[in-house]
Short mmCIF file of C-alpha atoms in Angstrom, two decimals:
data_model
loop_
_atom_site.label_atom_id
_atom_site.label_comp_id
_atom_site.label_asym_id
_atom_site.label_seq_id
_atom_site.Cartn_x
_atom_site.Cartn_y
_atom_site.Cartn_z
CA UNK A 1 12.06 -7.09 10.74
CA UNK A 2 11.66 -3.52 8.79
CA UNK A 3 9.84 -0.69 9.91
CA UNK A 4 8.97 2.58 8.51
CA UNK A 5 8.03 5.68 10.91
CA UNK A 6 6.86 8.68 9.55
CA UNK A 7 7.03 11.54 12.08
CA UNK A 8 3.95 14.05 11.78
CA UNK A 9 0.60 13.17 11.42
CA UNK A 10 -0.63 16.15 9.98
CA UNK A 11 1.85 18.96 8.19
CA UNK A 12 -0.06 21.75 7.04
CA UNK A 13 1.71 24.63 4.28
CA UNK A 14 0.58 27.41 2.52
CA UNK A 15 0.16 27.13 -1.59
CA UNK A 16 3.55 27.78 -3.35
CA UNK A 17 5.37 26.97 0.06
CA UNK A 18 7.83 24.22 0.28
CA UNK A 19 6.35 20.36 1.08
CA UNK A 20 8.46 18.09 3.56
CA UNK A 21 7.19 14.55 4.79
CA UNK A 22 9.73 12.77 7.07
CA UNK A 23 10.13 8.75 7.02
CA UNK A 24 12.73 7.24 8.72
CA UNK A 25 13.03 3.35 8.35
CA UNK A 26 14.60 0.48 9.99
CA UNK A 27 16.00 -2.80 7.73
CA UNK A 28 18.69 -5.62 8.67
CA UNK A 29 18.97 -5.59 4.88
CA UNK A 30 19.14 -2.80 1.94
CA UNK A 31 15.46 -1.52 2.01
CA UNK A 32 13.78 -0.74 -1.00
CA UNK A 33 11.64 2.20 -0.63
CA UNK A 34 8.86 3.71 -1.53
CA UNK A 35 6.37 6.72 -1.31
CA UNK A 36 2.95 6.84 -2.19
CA UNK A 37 -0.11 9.16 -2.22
CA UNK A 38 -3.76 8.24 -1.34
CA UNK A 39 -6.44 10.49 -2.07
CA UNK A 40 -9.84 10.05 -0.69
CA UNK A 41 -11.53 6.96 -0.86
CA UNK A 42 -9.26 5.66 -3.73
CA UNK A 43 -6.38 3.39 -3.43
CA UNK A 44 -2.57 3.80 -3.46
CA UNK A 45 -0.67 5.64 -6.33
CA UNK A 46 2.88 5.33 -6.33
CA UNK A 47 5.05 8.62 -6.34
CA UNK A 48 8.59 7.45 -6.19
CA UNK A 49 10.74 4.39 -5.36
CA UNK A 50 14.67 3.66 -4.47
CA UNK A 51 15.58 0.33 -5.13
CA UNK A 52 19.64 0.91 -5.84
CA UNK A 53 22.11 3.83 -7.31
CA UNK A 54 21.31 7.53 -7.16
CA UNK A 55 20.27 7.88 -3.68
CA UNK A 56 17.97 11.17 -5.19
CA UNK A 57 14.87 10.01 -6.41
CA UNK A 58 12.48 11.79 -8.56
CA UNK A 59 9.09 11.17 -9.02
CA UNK A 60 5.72 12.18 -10.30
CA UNK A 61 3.91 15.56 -9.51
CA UNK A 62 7.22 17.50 -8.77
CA UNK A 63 7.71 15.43 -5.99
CA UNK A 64 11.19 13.78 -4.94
CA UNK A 65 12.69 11.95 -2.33
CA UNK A 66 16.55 11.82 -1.00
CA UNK A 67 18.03 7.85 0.34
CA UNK A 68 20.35 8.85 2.95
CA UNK A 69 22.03 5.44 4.31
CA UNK A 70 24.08 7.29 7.44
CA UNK A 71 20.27 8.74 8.37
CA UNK A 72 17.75 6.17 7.83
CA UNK A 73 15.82 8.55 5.78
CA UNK A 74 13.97 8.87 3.16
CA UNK A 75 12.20 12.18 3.06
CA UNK A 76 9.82 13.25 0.27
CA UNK A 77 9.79 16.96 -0.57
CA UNK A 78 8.44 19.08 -3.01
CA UNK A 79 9.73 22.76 -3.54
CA UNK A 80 6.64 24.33 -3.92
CA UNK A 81 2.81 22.78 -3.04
CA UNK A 82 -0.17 23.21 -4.82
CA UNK A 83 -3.41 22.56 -4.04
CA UNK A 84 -4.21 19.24 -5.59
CA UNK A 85 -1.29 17.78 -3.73
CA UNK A 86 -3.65 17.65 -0.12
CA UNK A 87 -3.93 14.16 0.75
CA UNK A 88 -2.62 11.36 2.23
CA UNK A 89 0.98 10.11 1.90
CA UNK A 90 2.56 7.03 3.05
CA UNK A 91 6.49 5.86 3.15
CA UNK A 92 6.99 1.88 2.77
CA UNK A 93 10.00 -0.57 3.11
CA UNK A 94 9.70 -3.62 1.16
CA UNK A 95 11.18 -6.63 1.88
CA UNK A 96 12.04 -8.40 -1.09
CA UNK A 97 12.87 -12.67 -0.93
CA UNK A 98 13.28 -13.17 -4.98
CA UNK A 99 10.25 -15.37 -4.35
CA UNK A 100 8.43 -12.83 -2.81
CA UNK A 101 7.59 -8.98 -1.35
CA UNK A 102 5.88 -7.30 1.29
CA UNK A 103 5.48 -3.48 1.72
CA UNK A 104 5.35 -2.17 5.31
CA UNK A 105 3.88 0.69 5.80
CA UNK A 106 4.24 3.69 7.83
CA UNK A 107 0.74 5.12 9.52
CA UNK A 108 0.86 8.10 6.90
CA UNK A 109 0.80 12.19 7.11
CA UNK A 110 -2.00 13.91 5.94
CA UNK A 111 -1.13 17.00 3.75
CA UNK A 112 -3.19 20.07 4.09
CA UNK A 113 -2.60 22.77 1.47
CA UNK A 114 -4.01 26.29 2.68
CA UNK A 115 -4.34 29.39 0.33
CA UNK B 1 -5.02 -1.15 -20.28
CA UNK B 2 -7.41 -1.58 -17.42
CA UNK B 3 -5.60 -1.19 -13.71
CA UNK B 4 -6.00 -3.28 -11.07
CA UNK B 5 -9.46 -4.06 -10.64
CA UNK B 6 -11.71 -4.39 -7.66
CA UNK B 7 -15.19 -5.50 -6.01
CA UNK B 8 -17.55 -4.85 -4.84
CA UNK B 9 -16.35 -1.35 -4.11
CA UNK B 10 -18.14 -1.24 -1.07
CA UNK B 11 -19.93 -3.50 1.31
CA UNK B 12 -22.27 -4.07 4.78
CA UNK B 13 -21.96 -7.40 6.26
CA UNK B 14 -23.23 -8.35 9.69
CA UNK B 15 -21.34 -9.88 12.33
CA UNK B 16 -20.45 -13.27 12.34
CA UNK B 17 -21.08 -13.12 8.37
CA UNK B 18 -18.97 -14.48 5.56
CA UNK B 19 -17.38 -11.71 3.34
CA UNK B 20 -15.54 -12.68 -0.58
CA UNK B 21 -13.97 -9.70 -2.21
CA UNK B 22 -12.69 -10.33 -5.97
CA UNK B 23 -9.45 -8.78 -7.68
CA UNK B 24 -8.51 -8.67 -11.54
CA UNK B 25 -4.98 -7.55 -11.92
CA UNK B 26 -3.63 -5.66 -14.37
CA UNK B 27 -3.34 -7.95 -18.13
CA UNK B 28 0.27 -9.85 -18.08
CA UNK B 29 0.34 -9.44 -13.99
CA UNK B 30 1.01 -12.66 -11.94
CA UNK B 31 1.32 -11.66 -8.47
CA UNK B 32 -1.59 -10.13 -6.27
CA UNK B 33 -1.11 -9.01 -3.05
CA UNK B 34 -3.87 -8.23 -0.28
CA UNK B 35 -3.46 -5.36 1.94
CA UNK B 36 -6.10 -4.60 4.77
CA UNK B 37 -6.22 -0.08 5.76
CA UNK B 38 -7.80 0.33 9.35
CA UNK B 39 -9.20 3.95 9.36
CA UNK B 40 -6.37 5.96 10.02
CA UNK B 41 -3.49 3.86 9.57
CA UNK B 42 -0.87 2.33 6.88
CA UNK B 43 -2.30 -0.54 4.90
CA UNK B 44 -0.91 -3.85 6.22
CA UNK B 45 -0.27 -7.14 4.61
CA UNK B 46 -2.35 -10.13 4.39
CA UNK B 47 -1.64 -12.24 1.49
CA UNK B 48 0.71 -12.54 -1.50
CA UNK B 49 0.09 -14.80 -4.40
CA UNK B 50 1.82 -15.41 -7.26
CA UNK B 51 1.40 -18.34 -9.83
CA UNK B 52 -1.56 -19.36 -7.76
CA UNK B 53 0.98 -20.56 -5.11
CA UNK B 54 0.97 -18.54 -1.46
CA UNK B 55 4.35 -16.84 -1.33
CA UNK B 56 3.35 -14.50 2.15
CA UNK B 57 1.63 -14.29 4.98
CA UNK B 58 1.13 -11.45 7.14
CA UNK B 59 -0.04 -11.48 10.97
CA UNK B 60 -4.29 -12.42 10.21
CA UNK B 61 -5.97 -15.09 11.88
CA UNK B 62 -6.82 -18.20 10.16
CA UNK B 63 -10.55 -16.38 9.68
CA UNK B 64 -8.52 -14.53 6.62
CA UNK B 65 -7.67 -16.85 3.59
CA UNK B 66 -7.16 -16.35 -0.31
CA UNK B 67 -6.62 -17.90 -3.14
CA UNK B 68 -5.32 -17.21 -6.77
CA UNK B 69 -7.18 -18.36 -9.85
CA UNK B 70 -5.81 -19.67 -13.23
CA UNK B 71 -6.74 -16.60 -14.80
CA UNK B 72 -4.16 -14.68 -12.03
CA UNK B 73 -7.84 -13.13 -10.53
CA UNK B 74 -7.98 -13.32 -6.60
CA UNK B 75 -10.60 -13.64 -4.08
CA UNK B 76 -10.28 -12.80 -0.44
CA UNK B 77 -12.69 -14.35 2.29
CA UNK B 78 -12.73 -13.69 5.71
CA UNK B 79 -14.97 -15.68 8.04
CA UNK B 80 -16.82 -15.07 11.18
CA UNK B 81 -16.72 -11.41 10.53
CA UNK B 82 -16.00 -9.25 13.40
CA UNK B 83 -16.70 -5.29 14.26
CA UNK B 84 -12.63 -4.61 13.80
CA UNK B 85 -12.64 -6.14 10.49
CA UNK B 86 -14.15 -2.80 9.38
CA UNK B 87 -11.46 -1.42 6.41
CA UNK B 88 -10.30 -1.10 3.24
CA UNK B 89 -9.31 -3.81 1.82
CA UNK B 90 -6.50 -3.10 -1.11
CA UNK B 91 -5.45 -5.86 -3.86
CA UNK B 92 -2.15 -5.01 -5.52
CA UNK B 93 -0.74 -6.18 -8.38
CA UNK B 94 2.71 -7.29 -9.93
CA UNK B 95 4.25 -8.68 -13.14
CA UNK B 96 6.41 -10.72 -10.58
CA UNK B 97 6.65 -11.85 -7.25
CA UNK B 98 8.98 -9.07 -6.19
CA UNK B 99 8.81 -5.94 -8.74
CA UNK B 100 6.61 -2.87 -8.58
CA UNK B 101 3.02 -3.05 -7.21
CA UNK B 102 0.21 -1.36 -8.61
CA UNK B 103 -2.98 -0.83 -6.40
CA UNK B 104 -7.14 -0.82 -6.80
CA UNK B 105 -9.33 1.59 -5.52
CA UNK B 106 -9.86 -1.05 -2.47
CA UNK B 107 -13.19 -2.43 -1.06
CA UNK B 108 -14.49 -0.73 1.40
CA UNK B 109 -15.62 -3.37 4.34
CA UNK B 110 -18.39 -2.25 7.00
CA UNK B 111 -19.06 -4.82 9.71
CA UNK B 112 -21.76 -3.94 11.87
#
């Protein structure tokens, strides 16, 4: 089975200040992973993914996101926040059956961005 | 092109009711996926279809079932609504059964 735990519910930082969301996951197999952002009352867009190679992923908004194998991580950061980046962010393993996929979700960290 | 299309984008249903939701993925995409989003929590899996065959199942009672059309549209029902059936309820697209999913805006689900 695959899990994903994201640790912090809520991370609050000041404009300009440095964003870090923490997701740990669990997988019997390579995981492919993924980050996405949810704003309010809309659905899921997708930030980043790592599916195979360059374990340093780099996605949309500034954001990007570091595969590290030896942690089980797969932390999203951005070096500086703005304000438009408050919302709701969720980490996801997906396991992938070539006939099929399923993306597990962590229970997400909201973002606050203060002035 | 359009995204991934969804409705009714919100909804009040009684319990004990009957409850379709529709999804029109995005133009070329065969595989939609169903994802139910408790207040508060991750979206979790309920269905995957792709070339109108069920190719996933996640942990819903038999009150939850789906279906894909021949047009690659999907409709959700769930039966015998309850309180805790309260959520979003997110389709997802794919251009195949395992690449990159795209999601709607969701339906959101009150049960009262």
């Amino acid at each position: 089975a695959q899990s994903v735990t994201q640790l912090g519910s809520h991370v609050s930082v000041s404009e300009g200040a440095l964003v870090l969301l923490r997701c740990n996951y669990s997988s019997s197999v390579p995981p492919y992973l993924f980050w996405y952002v949810q704003y309010p009352n809309q659905g899921l867009q997708l930030l980043l993914k790592y599916t195979t190679g360059a374990t340093l992923v780099k996605g949309i908004n500034g954001f990007e996101a570091e595969f590290k194998k030896s942690e089980t991580s797969f932390h999203l950061t951005k070096p500086s926040a703005h304000m438009s980046d408050a919302a709701e962010y969720f980490c996801a393993v997906s396991r992938i059956t070539g006939t099929a996929s399923k993306l597990t979700f962590g229970t997400g960290t909201r973002l606050q961005v203060t002035l | 092109d359009a995204g991934v299309t969804q409705s009714p984008t919100h909804l009040i249903k009684t319990r004990g009711q009957q409850v379709t939701l529709r999804c029109s993925p995005i133009s070329g995409h065969k595989s939609v996926s169903w994802y139910q989003q408790v207040l508060g929590q991750g979206p979790q899996f309920i269905f995957q279809y792709y070339e109108k065959e069920e190719r996933g199942r996640g942990n819903f009672p038999d009150r939850f079932s789906a279906r894909q059309f021949p047009n690659y549209s999907s409709e959700l029902n769930v039966n015998a609504l309850l309180l805790g059936d309260s959520a979003l309820y997110l389709c997802a697209s794919s251009r195949g059964a395992n690449t990159e999913a795209f999601f709607g805006q969701g339906t959101r689900l009150t049960v009262v």
